[in-house]
XYZ file of C-alpha atoms in Angstrom:
644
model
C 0.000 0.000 0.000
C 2.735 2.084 0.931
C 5.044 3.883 -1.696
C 8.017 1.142 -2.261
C 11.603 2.423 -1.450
C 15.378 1.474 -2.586
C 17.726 0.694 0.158
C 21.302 0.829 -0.335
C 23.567 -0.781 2.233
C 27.067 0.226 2.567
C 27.795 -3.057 1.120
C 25.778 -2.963 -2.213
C 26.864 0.951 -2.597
C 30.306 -0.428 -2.383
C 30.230 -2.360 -5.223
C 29.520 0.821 -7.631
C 31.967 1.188 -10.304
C 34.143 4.192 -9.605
C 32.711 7.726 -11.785
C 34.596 10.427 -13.444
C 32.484 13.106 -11.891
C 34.231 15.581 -9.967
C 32.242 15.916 -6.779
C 32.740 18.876 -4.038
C 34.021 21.168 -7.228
C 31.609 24.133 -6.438
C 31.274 25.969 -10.327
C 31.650 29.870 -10.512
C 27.927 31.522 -11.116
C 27.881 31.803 -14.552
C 26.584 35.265 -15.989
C 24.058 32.742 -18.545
C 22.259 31.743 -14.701
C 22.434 35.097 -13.270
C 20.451 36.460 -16.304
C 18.244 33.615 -17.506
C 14.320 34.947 -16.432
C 12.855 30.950 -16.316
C 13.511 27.925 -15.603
C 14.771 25.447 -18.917
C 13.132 22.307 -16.684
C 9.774 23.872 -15.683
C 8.999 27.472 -17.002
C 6.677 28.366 -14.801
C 8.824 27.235 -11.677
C 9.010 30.515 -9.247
C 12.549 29.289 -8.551
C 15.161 26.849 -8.973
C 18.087 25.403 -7.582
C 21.090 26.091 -9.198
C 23.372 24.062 -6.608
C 23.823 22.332 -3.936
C 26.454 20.189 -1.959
C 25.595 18.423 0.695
C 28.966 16.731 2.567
C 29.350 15.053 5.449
C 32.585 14.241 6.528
C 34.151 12.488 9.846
C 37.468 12.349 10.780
C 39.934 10.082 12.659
C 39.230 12.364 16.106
C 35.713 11.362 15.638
C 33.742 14.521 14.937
C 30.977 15.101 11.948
C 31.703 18.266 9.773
C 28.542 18.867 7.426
C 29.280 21.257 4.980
C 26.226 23.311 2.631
C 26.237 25.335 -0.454
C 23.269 26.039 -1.504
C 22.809 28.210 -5.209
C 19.237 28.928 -5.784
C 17.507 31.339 -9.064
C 14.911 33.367 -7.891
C 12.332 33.588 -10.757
C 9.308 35.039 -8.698
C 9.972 35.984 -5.533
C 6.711 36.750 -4.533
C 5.992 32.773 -4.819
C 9.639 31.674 -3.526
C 9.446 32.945 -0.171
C 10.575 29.207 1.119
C 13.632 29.778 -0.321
C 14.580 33.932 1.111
C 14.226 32.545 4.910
C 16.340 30.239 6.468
C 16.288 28.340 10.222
C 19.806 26.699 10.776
C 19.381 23.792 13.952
C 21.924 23.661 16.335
C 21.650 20.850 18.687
C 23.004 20.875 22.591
C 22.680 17.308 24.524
C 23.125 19.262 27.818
C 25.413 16.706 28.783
C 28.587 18.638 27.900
C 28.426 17.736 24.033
C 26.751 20.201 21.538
C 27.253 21.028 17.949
C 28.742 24.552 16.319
C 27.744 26.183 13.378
C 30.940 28.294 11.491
C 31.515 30.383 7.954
C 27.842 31.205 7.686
C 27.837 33.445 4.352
C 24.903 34.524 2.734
C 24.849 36.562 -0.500
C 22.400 37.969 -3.064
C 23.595 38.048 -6.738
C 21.759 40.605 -9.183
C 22.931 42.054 -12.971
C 22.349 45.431 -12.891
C 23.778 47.986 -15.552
C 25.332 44.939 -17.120
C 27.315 43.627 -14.091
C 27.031 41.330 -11.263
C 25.996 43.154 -8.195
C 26.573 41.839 -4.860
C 24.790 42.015 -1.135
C 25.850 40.534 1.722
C 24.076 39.480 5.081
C 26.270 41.430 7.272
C 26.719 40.027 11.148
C 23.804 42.068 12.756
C 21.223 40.651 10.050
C 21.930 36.903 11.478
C 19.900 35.830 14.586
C 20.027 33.103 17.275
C 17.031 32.117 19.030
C 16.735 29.279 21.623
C 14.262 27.582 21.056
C 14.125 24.975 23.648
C 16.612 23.304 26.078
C 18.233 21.317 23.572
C 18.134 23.277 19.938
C 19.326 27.136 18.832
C 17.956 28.182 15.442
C 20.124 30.613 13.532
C 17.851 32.583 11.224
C 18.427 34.863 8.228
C 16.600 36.247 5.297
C 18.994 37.615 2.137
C 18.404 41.451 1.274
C 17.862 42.928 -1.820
C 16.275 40.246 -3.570
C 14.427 40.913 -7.106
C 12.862 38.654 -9.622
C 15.942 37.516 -11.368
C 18.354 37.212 -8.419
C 20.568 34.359 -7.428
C 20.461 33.785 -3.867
C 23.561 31.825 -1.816
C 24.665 30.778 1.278
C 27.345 28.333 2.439
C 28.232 27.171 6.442
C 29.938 23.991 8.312
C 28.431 22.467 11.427
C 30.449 20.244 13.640
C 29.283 17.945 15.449
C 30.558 15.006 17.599
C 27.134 13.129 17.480
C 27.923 9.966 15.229
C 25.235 7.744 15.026
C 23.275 8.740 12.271
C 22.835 12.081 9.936
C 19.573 13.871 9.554
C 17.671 12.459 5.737
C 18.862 14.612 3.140
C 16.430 15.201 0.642
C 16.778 15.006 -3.112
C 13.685 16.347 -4.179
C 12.514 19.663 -3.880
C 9.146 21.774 -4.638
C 11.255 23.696 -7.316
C 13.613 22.068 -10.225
C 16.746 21.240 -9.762
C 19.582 21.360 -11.921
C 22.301 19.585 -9.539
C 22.270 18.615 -6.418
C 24.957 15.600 -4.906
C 25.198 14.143 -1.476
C 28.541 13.410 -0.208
C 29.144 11.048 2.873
C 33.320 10.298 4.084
C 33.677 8.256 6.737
C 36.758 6.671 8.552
C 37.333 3.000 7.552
C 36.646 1.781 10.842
C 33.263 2.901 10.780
C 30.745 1.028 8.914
C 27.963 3.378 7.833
C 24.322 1.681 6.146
C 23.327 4.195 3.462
C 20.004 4.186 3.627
C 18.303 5.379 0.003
C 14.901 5.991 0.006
C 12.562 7.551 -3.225
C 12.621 6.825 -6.971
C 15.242 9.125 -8.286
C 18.096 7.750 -9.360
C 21.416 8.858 -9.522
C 22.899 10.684 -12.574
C 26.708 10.128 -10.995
C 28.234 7.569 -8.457
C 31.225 7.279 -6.595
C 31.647 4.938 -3.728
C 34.172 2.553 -2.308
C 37.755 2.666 -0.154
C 39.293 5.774 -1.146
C 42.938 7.483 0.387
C 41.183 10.928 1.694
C 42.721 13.268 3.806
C 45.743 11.452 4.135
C 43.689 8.546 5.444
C 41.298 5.764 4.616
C 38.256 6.172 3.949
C 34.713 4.655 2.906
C 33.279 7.143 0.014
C 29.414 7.326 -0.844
C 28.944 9.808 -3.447
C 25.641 10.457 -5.321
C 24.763 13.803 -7.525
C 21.664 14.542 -9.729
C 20.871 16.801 -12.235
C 17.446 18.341 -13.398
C 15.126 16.643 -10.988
C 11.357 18.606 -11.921
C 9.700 19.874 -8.978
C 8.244 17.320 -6.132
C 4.580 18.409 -6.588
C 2.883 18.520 -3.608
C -0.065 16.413 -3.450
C -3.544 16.747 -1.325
C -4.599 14.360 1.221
C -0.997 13.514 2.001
C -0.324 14.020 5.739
C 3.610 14.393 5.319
C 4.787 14.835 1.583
C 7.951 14.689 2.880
C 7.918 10.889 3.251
C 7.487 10.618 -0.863
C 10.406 12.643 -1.802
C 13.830 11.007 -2.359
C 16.191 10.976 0.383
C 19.326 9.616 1.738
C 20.279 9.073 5.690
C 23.285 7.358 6.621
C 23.613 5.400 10.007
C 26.547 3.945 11.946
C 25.689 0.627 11.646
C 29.507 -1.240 13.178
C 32.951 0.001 14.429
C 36.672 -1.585 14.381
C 39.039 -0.467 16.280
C 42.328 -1.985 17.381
C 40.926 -5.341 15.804
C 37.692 -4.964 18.080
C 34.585 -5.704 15.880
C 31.593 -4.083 17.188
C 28.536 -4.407 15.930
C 25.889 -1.589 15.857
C 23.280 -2.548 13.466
C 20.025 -2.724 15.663
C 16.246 -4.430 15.810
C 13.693 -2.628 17.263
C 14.127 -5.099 19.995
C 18.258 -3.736 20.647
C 16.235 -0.607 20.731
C 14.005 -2.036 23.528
C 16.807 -2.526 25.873
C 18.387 1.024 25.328
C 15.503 2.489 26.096
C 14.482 0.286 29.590
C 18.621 1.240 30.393
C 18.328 5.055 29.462
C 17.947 7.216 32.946
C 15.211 9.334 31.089
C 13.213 6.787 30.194
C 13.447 2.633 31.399
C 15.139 4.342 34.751
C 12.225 6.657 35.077
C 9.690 3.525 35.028
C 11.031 2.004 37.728
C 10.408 4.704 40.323
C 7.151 3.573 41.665
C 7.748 4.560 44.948
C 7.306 8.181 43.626
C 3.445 7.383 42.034
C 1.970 5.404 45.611
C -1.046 6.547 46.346
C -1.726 9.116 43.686
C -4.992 7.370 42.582
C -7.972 8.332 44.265
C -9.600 5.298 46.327
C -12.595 5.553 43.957
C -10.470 4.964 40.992
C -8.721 1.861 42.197
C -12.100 0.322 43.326
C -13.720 0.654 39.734
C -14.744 -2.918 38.268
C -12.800 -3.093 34.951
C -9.376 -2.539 33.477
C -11.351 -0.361 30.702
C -13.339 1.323 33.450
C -9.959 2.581 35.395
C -8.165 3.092 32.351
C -10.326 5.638 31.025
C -10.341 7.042 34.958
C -6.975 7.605 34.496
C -6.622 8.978 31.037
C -8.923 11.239 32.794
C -6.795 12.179 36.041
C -4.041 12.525 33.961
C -5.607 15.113 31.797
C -6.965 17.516 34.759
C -4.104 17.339 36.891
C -1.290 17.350 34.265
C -0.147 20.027 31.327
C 1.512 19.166 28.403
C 4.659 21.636 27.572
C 4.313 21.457 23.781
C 7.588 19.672 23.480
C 7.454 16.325 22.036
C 10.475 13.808 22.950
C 10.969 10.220 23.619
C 12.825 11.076 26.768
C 11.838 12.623 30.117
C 13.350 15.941 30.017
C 13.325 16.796 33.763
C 11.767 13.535 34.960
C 8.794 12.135 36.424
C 9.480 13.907 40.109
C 9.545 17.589 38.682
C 6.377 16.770 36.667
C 4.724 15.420 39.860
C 5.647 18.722 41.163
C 5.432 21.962 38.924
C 2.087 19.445 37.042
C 3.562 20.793 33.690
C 6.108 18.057 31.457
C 6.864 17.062 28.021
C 5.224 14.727 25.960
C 7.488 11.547 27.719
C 6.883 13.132 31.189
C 3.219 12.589 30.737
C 2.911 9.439 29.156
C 5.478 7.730 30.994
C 3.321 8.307 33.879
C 0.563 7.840 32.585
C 2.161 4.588 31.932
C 3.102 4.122 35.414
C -0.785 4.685 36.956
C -2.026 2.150 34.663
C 0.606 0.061 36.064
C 0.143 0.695 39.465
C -3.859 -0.202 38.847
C -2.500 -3.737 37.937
C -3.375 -2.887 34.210
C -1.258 -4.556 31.968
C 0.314 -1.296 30.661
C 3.527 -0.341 28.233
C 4.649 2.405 26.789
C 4.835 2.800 22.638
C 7.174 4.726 20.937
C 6.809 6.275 17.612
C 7.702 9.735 15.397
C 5.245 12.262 14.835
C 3.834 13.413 11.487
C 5.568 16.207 11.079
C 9.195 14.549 11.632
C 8.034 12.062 9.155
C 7.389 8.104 9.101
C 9.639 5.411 10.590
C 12.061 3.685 8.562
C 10.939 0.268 9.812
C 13.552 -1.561 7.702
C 16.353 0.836 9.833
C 15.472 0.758 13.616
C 16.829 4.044 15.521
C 16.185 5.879 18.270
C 17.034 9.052 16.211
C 13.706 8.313 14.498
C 11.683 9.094 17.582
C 9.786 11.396 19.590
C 6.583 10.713 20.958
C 5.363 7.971 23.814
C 1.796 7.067 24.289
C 0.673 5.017 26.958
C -0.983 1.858 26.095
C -2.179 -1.637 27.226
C -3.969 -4.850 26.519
C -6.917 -6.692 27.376
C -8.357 -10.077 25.766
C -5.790 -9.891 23.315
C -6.424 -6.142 21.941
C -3.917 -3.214 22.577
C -5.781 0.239 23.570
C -3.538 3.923 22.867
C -3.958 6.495 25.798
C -2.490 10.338 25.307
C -2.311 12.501 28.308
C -0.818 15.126 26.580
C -4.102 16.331 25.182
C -7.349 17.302 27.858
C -9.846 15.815 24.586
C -8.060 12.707 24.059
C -9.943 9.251 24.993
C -8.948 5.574 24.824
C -7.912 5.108 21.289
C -8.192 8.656 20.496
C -4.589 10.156 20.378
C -3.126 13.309 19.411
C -3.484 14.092 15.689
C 0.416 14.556 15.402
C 0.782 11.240 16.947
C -1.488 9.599 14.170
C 2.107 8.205 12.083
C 0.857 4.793 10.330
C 2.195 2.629 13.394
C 4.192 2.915 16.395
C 6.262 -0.010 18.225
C 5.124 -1.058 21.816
C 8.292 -1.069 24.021
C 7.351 -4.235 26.358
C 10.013 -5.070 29.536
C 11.258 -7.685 27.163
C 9.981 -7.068 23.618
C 9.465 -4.549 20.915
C 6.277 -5.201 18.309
C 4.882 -3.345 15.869
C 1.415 -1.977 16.291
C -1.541 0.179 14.048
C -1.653 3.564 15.859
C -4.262 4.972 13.418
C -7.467 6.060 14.563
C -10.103 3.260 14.454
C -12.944 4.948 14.805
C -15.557 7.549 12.091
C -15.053 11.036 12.614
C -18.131 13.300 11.336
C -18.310 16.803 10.222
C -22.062 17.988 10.020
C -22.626 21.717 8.190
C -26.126 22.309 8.639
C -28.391 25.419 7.797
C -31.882 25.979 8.438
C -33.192 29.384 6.168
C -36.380 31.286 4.935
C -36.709 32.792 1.880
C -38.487 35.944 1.221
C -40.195 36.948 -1.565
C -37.835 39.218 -2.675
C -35.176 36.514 -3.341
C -33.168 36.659 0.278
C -32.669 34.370 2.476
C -32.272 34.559 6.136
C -31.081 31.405 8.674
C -28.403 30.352 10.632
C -25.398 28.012 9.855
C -23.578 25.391 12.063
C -20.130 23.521 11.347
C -20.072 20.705 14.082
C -17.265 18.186 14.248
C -17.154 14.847 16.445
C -14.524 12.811 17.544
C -10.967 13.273 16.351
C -12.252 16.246 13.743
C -13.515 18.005 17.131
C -9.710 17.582 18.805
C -8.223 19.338 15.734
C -11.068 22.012 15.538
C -10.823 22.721 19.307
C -6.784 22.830 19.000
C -6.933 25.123 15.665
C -9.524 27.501 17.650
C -7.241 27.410 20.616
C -3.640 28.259 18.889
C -5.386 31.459 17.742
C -9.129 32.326 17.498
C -8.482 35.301 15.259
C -7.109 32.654 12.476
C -9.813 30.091 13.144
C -12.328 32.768 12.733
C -10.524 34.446 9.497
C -11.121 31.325 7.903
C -14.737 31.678 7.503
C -14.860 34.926 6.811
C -12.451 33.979 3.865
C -14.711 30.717 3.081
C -18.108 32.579 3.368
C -18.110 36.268 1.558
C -21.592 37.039 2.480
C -22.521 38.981 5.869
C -23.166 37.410 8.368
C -23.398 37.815 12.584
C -23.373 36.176 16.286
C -20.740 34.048 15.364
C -19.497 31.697 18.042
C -16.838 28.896 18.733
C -16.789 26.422 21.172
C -16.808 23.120 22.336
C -20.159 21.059 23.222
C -21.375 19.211 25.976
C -20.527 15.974 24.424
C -16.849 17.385 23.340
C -18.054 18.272 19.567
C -16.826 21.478 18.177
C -18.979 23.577 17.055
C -19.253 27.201 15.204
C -22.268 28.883 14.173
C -23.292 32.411 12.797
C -26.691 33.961 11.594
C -26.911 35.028 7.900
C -28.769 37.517 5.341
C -28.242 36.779 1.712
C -29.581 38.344 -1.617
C -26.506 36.156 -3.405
C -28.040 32.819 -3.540
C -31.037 33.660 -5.914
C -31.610 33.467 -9.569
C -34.631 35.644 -10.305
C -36.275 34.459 -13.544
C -39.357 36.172 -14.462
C -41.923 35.541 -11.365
C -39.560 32.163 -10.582
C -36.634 32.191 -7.849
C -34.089 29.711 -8.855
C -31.519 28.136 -6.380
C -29.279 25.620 -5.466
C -30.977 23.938 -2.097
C -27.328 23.403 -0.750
C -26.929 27.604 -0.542
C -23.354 28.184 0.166
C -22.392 24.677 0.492
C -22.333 24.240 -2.914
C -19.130 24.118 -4.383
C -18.456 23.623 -8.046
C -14.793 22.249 -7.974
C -13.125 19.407 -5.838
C -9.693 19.025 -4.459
C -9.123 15.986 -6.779
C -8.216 17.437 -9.795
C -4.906 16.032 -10.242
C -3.393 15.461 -13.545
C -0.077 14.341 -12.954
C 0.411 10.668 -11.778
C -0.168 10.104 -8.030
C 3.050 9.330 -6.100
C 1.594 9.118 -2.536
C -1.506 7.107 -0.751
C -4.067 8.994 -0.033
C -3.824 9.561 3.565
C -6.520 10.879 6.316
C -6.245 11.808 9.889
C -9.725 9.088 10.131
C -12.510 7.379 8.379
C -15.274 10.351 7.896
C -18.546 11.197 7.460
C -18.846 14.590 5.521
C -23.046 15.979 5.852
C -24.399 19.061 4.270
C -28.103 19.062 5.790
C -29.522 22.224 4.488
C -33.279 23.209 5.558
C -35.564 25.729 3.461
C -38.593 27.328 4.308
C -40.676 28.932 1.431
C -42.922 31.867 2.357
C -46.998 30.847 2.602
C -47.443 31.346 -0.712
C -44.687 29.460 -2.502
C -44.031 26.617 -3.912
C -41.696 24.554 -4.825
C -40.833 22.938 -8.904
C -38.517 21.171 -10.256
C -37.151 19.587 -6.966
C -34.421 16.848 -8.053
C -34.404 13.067 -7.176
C -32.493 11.315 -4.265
C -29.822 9.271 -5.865
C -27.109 6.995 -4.401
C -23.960 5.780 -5.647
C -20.611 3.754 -4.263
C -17.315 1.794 -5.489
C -17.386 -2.203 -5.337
C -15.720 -2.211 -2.434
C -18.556 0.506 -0.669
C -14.970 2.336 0.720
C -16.607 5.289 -0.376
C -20.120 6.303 -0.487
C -22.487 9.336 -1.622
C -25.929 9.666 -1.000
C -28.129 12.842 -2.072
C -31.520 12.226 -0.178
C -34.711 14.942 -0.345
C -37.481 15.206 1.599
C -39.919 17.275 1.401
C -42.829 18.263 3.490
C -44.977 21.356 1.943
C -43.266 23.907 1.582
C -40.367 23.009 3.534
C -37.633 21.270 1.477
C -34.588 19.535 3.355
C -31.448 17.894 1.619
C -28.974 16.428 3.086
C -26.077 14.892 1.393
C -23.673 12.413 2.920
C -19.847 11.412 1.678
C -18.537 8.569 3.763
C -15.162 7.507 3.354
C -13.936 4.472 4.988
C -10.574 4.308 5.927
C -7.390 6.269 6.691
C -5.289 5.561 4.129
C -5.691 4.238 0.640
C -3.170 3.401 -1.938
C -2.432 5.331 -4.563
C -4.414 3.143 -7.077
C -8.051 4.619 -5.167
C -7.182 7.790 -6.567
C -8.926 7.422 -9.829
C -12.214 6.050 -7.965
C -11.534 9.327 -5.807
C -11.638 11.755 -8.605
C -14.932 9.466 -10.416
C -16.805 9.586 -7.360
C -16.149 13.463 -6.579
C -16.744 14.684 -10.424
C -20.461 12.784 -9.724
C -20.439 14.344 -6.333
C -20.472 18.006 -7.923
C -23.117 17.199 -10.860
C -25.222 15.927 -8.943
C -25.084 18.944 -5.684
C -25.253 21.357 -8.925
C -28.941 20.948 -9.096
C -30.937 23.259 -8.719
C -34.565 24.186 -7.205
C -37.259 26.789 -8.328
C -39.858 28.354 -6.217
C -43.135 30.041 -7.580
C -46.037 31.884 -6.391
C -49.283 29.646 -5.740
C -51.872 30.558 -8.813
């Protein structure tokens, strides 16, 4: 179902036959680049990169310099604004080892008056920001950019973290006219080279080579004119589609010492239950004894005090926003200050279950945004995010503390990654950690018309289940963004608008409404679309290109429009269309258009349901069928007459 990949191993990549290219050989910007106004690969591109060297290099002390150069043309740089700003990570263990970024040089390249102008980011324009205990982003936007400019920069970061490099990746939402990846490592590290995406390589180089006056294992791959990487809808992390190339330490010799470092997810296991901000952490029961309220302990079932303490959790703890695998300053300070990061809370979370004789682990996993595990490559430096979970007659249930809306099997959206691995005391396994349950979004309206051709009524969006999470966190990150968006949706007025969670934890926002907008007058007939506003004459599966990705939702949905409309006394209504259902074989994904209508009342209320979470790429076609029928048939229309 899922995209297939190409894995090289360091032995396999070995085995390429030597190449003539000259790698690390950074050309001179030509004058032909500086003054070319489009792109020869894709015309319409806003930009392109020109070049870029990626090169990691370790030497016999055992530090990691990674060294960038980065060319890019600026065609429109009203569309290109990815490519002005740039956030450089530097990462502090807080154990006394930290990386340092050096020769940071950025420079904007114009022809003016038949010359090549140049602007550099002086000192002051480059900024360092901590942004938690354990990163500092270096941030910088070039000056004096035009359409037409050629925009650089170059640094090194050193680094004596070893174990693996961050995915590099090939592809980009712009053309690219070269780009190579360099990796040098000592021969007495063994590296796996892990390849992942369907672009191949225009140039190879790899084997023993004498570098630097030493030995060294070479892995050298460069590309030229790779088209954009077009983003696709209903992807949750394009990201995991594009080409890319990580490299991990997989063994070491030294001194005629063979040490092997290649790992299963069950060698991660035991690192984990022996790591002092995690396993360690576990163990300190004595810390959780009598927490749980009597009340809680007492309750019949394991499903009944699991959801009590999913629950406990929730009110009496507050997640930090920082996602990690490990505690950051342990389950004690939590229990104290009540605030903790996303292992803090789940960890003990872990721990209560435990300590309510619940059969409870904890699962490790990497959120969306950091992208999908590499389950053929097992690494810690994959992770950061622990649920809670546990198991009864045979089934394994997800808890998330780190959310106050979260319920048994109902985890944070970011934590919704295909599958995470439960980390047992003496096993690691694999487990689905996609929602199981129907999520339902309900837009409803109930309106009059007048006999002038207005309507009047009010509007609800309601969402249920996971849908009502994501609403509710949306509204809370900022309300004046949450309620932009409808003004930008609906461009009629409208008033009383309100936000909020329900009773039940649905999300709901409502307005009133007064529209002259919706009505067709014809002679003495008013013609409308009985959807209103709902209507909408294009679909978000329009694409032409050949899909790449699944298709890939946050949960299986039910999508209503219910729309209610009152004529006045002395109306009627013609032409009213037929109810009409349709489905694929498989009934993954249904439609159904049903009318009723009662006097002068008319009600329709059409239903998409789509089944699953994620489809392969193959369902896109029955996607794009079913929608184009969606929109002909919610493009009828209604008319309403006087009564003779």
């Amino acid at each position: 179902m899922m995209q297939k990949f190409i894995l090289f191993t360091a032995c396999f990549v070995a085995s390429i036959v030597y190449s003539q290219h000259k790698f690390l050989n950074d050309p001179k910007l030509s004058e032909e680049d500086l003054k070319s106004t489009q792109s020869k690969i894709e015309v319409d591109a806003p930009a392109e990169i020109l070049y870029r060297s990626v090169h990691f290099m370790i030497d016999y002390n055992g530090y990691l310099t990674q060294e960038i150069v980065s060319r890019v043309k600026i065609y429109n740089k009203d569309n290109a604004g990815d490519y002005l700003d740039h956030e450089i990570s530097v990462y502090d263990n807080g154990r006394g080892d930290r990386e340092t970024l050096s020769n940071l040089k950025a420079v904007t390249y114009n022809w003016e008056d038949g010359k090549k102008v140049t602007t550099k980011i002086e000192r002051d324009e480059k900024f360092k920001s901590k942004e938690d205990k354990n990163y500092t982003i270096t941030k910088f936007a070039y000056a004096n950019v035009k359409n037409g400019s050629v925009v650089e920069y170059s640094y090194s970061l050193y680094s004596p973290f070893l174990s693996s490099t961050p995915r590099i990746l090939i592809e980009e939402e712009v053309p690219v006219k070269y780009v190579e990846y360099v990796f040098d490592n000592p021969k007495p590290l063994g590296y796996s080279i892990n390849y992942k995406g369907s672009v191949t390589p225009t140039h190879r180089d790899s084997g023993e080579r004498q570098l630097y006056g030493n030995e060294y294992n070479t892995y050298r791959f460069a590309y030229e004119n790779i088209p954009a990487f077009k983003d696709e809808k209903f992807v949750l992390n394009n990201n995991n589609y594009k080409t890319g190339i990580k490299a991990e330490l997989n063994s070491t010799s030294i001194n005629n010492v063979f040490k092997s470092y290649s790992l299963s997810w069950k060698d991660i296991q035991k690192r984990l239950y022996e790591h002092d901000n995690f396993g360690l952490q576990l163990k300190k029961e004595n810390l959780i004894k009598n927490i749980l309220p009597a009340e809680i302990l007492a309750l019949p079932t394991s499903m009944a005090k699991a959801n009590a303490i999913l629950k406990f959790v929730q009110k009496n703890y507050t997640w930090n926003k920082e996602d990690d695998t490990f505690t950051d300053k342990g389950i004690k300070n939590l229990l104290t200050t009540k605030i903790g990061n996303t292992a803090e809370i789940n960890l003990l979370l872990t721990m209560l279950l435990k300590s309510a004789a619940i059969n409870a682990d904890p699962v490790v996993l990497s959120t969306v945004k950091r992208g999908m595990l590499l389950a053929y490559n097992p690494s810690i430096s994959q992770l950061n995010f622990v649920l809670a979970s546990f198991e009864e007659n045979g089934k394994i249930y997800l808890l998330d503390g780190t959310s106050k809306l979260t319920e048994i099997n109902m985890i944070s959206p970011r934590a919704l990654n295909q599958y995470g691995i439960v980390m047992t005391k003496n096993d690691a396994k694999q487990i689905n950690v996609l929602f199981p349950e129907l999520s339902k979004t309900v837009l409803s309206i109930d309106a009059k018309l007048k006999p002038d051709g207005t309507f009047e009524g009010r509007f609800a969006d309601r969402d249920t289940k996971l849908y009502a999470m994501i609403a509710n966190e949306n509204y809370t990150d900022n309300e004046k963004v949450f309620a932009k968006n409808y003004q930008d949706e609906y461009r009629f007025p409208f008033t009383n608008m309100k936000h909020g969670l329900q009773p039940n934890n649905d999300f709901e926002t409502s307005f009133d409404f007064t529209s002259d907008t919706f009505v067709d007058n014809i002679g003495s007939k008013l013609v409308f679309n009985p959807l209103l506003f709902l209507y909408s004459q294009n679909h978000g599966y329009n694409q032409k290109e050949e899909r790449r990705a699944p298709l890939e939702f946050y949960s299986a949905y039910d999508r209503v429009k219910k729309v209610t409309i009152a004529l006045p006394d002395n109306y009627v209504f013609e032409n009213v269309p037929a109810s009409k259902k349709f489905r694929t074989e498989d009934n993954s994904i249904q439609y159904s258009y049903v009318v009723t209508q009662n006097g002068n009342e008319l009600t329709v209320e059409a239903t998409i349901t789509i089944d699953d979470t994620v489809f392969p790429k193959e369902y896109y076609p029955a996607f794009k069928q079913i929608y184009d029928n969606v929109t002909k048939m919610e493009a009828q229309v209604v008319t309403a007459v006087k009564k003779k």
